[in-house]
């Protein structure tokens, strides 16, 4: 009831593929810097994963897996198909979350958006509002820990 799948870049591609192969196996998924273009997903595939809680993470300045071709349209298609527990943390840039290299003023490569999922720093919806569970703001790993198959 609590098996999760996640991945970043090509690992995100594989996590999405696993969801598509067996959409009833996983309790939830997190996908960062998705390397799967929306154009290659059929409407039936999109519909098949609407019941799976998914949290996407991406950076607008990712030039490797361009958000406008991957994560953003996939998110919107799954949302429009009826997904209820779907989130996308979309950052302008990937910054130093540790403060060690300069904090918010230090930019990593845009493709490194997995820093936000792995460091448990993803916490906002696409519109910048907090992701909430039972009315309480949560981070990506707190959210993941609340997901279970019925």
PDB file of C-alpha atoms in Angstrom, residues 66-145:
ATOM      1  CA  UNK A  66      12.568  21.678 -21.514  1.00  0.00           C
ATOM      2  CA  UNK A  67       9.634  22.167 -19.129  1.00  0.00           C
ATOM      3  CA  UNK A  68       7.309  23.478 -21.877  1.00  0.00           C
ATOM      4  CA  UNK A  69       7.685  20.180 -23.778  1.00  0.00           C
ATOM      5  CA  UNK A  70       7.756  17.780 -20.849  1.00  0.00           C
ATOM      6  CA  UNK A  71       6.574  18.394 -17.320  1.00  0.00           C
ATOM      7  CA  UNK A  72       4.217  21.352 -17.867  1.00  0.00           C
ATOM      8  CA  UNK A  73       2.077  19.832 -20.645  1.00  0.00           C
ATOM      9  CA  UNK A  74       2.092  16.397 -18.983  1.00  0.00           C
ATOM     10  CA  UNK A  75       0.934  17.994 -15.725  1.00  0.00           C
ATOM     11  CA  UNK A  76      -1.852  19.915 -17.483  1.00  0.00           C
ATOM     12  CA  UNK A  77      -3.016  16.881 -19.458  1.00  0.00           C
ATOM     13  CA  UNK A  78      -3.193  14.681 -16.352  1.00  0.00           C
ATOM     14  CA  UNK A  79      -4.961  17.466 -14.435  1.00  0.00           C
ATOM     15  CA  UNK A  80      -7.486  18.042 -17.237  1.00  0.00           C
ATOM     16  CA  UNK A  81      -8.118  14.276 -17.406  1.00  0.00           C
ATOM     17  CA  UNK A  82      -9.350  14.394 -13.807  1.00  0.00           C
ATOM     18  CA  UNK A  83      -6.386  13.964 -11.449  1.00  0.00           C
ATOM     19  CA  UNK A  84      -7.137  15.222  -7.944  1.00  0.00           C
ATOM     20  CA  UNK A  85      -3.825  14.701  -6.128  1.00  0.00           C
ATOM     21  CA  UNK A  86      -1.399  16.234  -8.606  1.00  0.00           C
ATOM     22  CA  UNK A  87       1.259  18.866  -7.957  1.00  0.00           C
ATOM     23  CA  UNK A  88       3.924  20.703  -9.930  1.00  0.00           C
ATOM     24  CA  UNK A  89       6.621  22.741  -8.234  1.00  0.00           C
ATOM     25  CA  UNK A  90       7.914  24.947 -11.035  1.00  0.00           C
ATOM     26  CA  UNK A  91      10.925  27.078 -10.151  1.00  0.00           C
ATOM     27  CA  UNK A  92      12.419  29.918 -12.170  1.00  0.00           C
ATOM     28  CA  UNK A  93      15.938  28.706 -11.373  1.00  0.00           C
ATOM     29  CA  UNK A  94      17.655  26.083  -9.258  1.00  0.00           C
ATOM     30  CA  UNK A  95      19.389  27.853  -6.404  1.00  0.00           C
ATOM     31  CA  UNK A  96      21.662  26.826  -3.569  1.00  0.00           C
ATOM     32  CA  UNK A  97      19.291  25.589  -0.850  1.00  0.00           C
ATOM     33  CA  UNK A  98      22.136  25.029   1.628  1.00  0.00           C
ATOM     34  CA  UNK A  99      23.456  28.579   1.688  1.00  0.00           C
ATOM     35  CA  UNK A 100      26.953  27.170   1.335  1.00  0.00           C
ATOM     36  CA  UNK A 101      27.547  28.571  -2.166  1.00  0.00           C
ATOM     37  CA  UNK A 102      25.598  31.816  -1.858  1.00  0.00           C
ATOM     38  CA  UNK A 103      21.998  30.791  -1.284  1.00  0.00           C
ATOM     39  CA  UNK A 104      19.292  32.222  -3.517  1.00  0.00           C
ATOM     40  CA  UNK A 105      21.897  34.199  -5.480  1.00  0.00           C
ATOM     41  CA  UNK A 106      23.742  31.067  -6.624  1.00  0.00           C
ATOM     42  CA  UNK A 107      22.204  29.334  -9.660  1.00  0.00           C
ATOM     43  CA  UNK A 108      22.830  25.720 -10.517  1.00  0.00           C
ATOM     44  CA  UNK A 109      22.125  24.391 -13.995  1.00  0.00           C
ATOM     45  CA  UNK A 110      18.362  24.413 -14.564  1.00  0.00           C
ATOM     46  CA  UNK A 111      18.360  20.671 -15.155  1.00  0.00           C
ATOM     47  CA  UNK A 112      19.307  20.111 -11.528  1.00  0.00           C
ATOM     48  CA  UNK A 113      15.744  20.603 -10.262  1.00  0.00           C
ATOM     49  CA  UNK A 114      16.030  17.262  -8.481  1.00  0.00           C
ATOM     50  CA  UNK A 115      17.914  19.206  -5.806  1.00  0.00           C
ATOM     51  CA  UNK A 116      14.489  20.408  -4.640  1.00  0.00           C
ATOM     52  CA  UNK A 117      13.015  16.923  -4.395  1.00  0.00           C
ATOM     53  CA  UNK A 118      16.093  15.238  -2.921  1.00  0.00           C
ATOM     54  CA  UNK A 119      16.697  18.002  -0.365  1.00  0.00           C
ATOM     55  CA  UNK A 120      12.979  17.987   0.530  1.00  0.00           C
ATOM     56  CA  UNK A 121      12.658  21.617  -0.586  1.00  0.00           C
ATOM     57  CA  UNK A 122       9.764  21.227  -3.047  1.00  0.00           C
ATOM     58  CA  UNK A 123       6.706  22.639  -1.320  1.00  0.00           C
ATOM     59  CA  UNK A 124       4.712  24.761  -3.741  1.00  0.00           C
ATOM     60  CA  UNK A 125       2.082  24.342  -6.428  1.00  0.00           C
ATOM     61  CA  UNK A 126       2.612  25.638  -9.968  1.00  0.00           C
ATOM     62  CA  UNK A 127       0.999  28.941  -8.914  1.00  0.00           C
ATOM     63  CA  UNK A 128       3.411  29.362  -5.967  1.00  0.00           C
ATOM     64  CA  UNK A 129       0.876  28.506  -3.270  1.00  0.00           C
ATOM     65  CA  UNK A 130       1.824  25.853  -0.691  1.00  0.00           C
ATOM     66  CA  UNK A 131       0.931  22.207  -1.208  1.00  0.00           C
ATOM     67  CA  UNK A 132      -1.459  21.309   1.588  1.00  0.00           C
ATOM     68  CA  UNK A 133      -2.344  18.042   3.288  1.00  0.00           C
ATOM     69  CA  UNK A 134      -5.311  18.346   5.651  1.00  0.00           C
ATOM     70  CA  UNK A 135      -4.938  22.125   5.503  1.00  0.00           C
ATOM     71  CA  UNK A 136      -1.259  22.076   6.540  1.00  0.00           C
ATOM     72  CA  UNK A 137       1.643  23.094   4.248  1.00  0.00           C
ATOM     73  CA  UNK A 138       3.941  20.156   3.472  1.00  0.00           C
ATOM     74  CA  UNK A 139       7.178  19.382   1.676  1.00  0.00           C
ATOM     75  CA  UNK A 140       7.442  16.751  -1.031  1.00  0.00           C
ATOM     76  CA  UNK A 141       8.623  14.002   1.330  1.00  0.00           C
ATOM     77  CA  UNK A 142       6.005  14.836   3.959  1.00  0.00           C
ATOM     78  CA  UNK A 143       3.378  14.618   1.213  1.00  0.00           C
ATOM     79  CA  UNK A 144       4.827  11.330  -0.054  1.00  0.00           C
ATOM     80  CA  UNK A 145       4.687   9.825   3.440  1.00  0.00           C
TER      81      UNK A 145
END
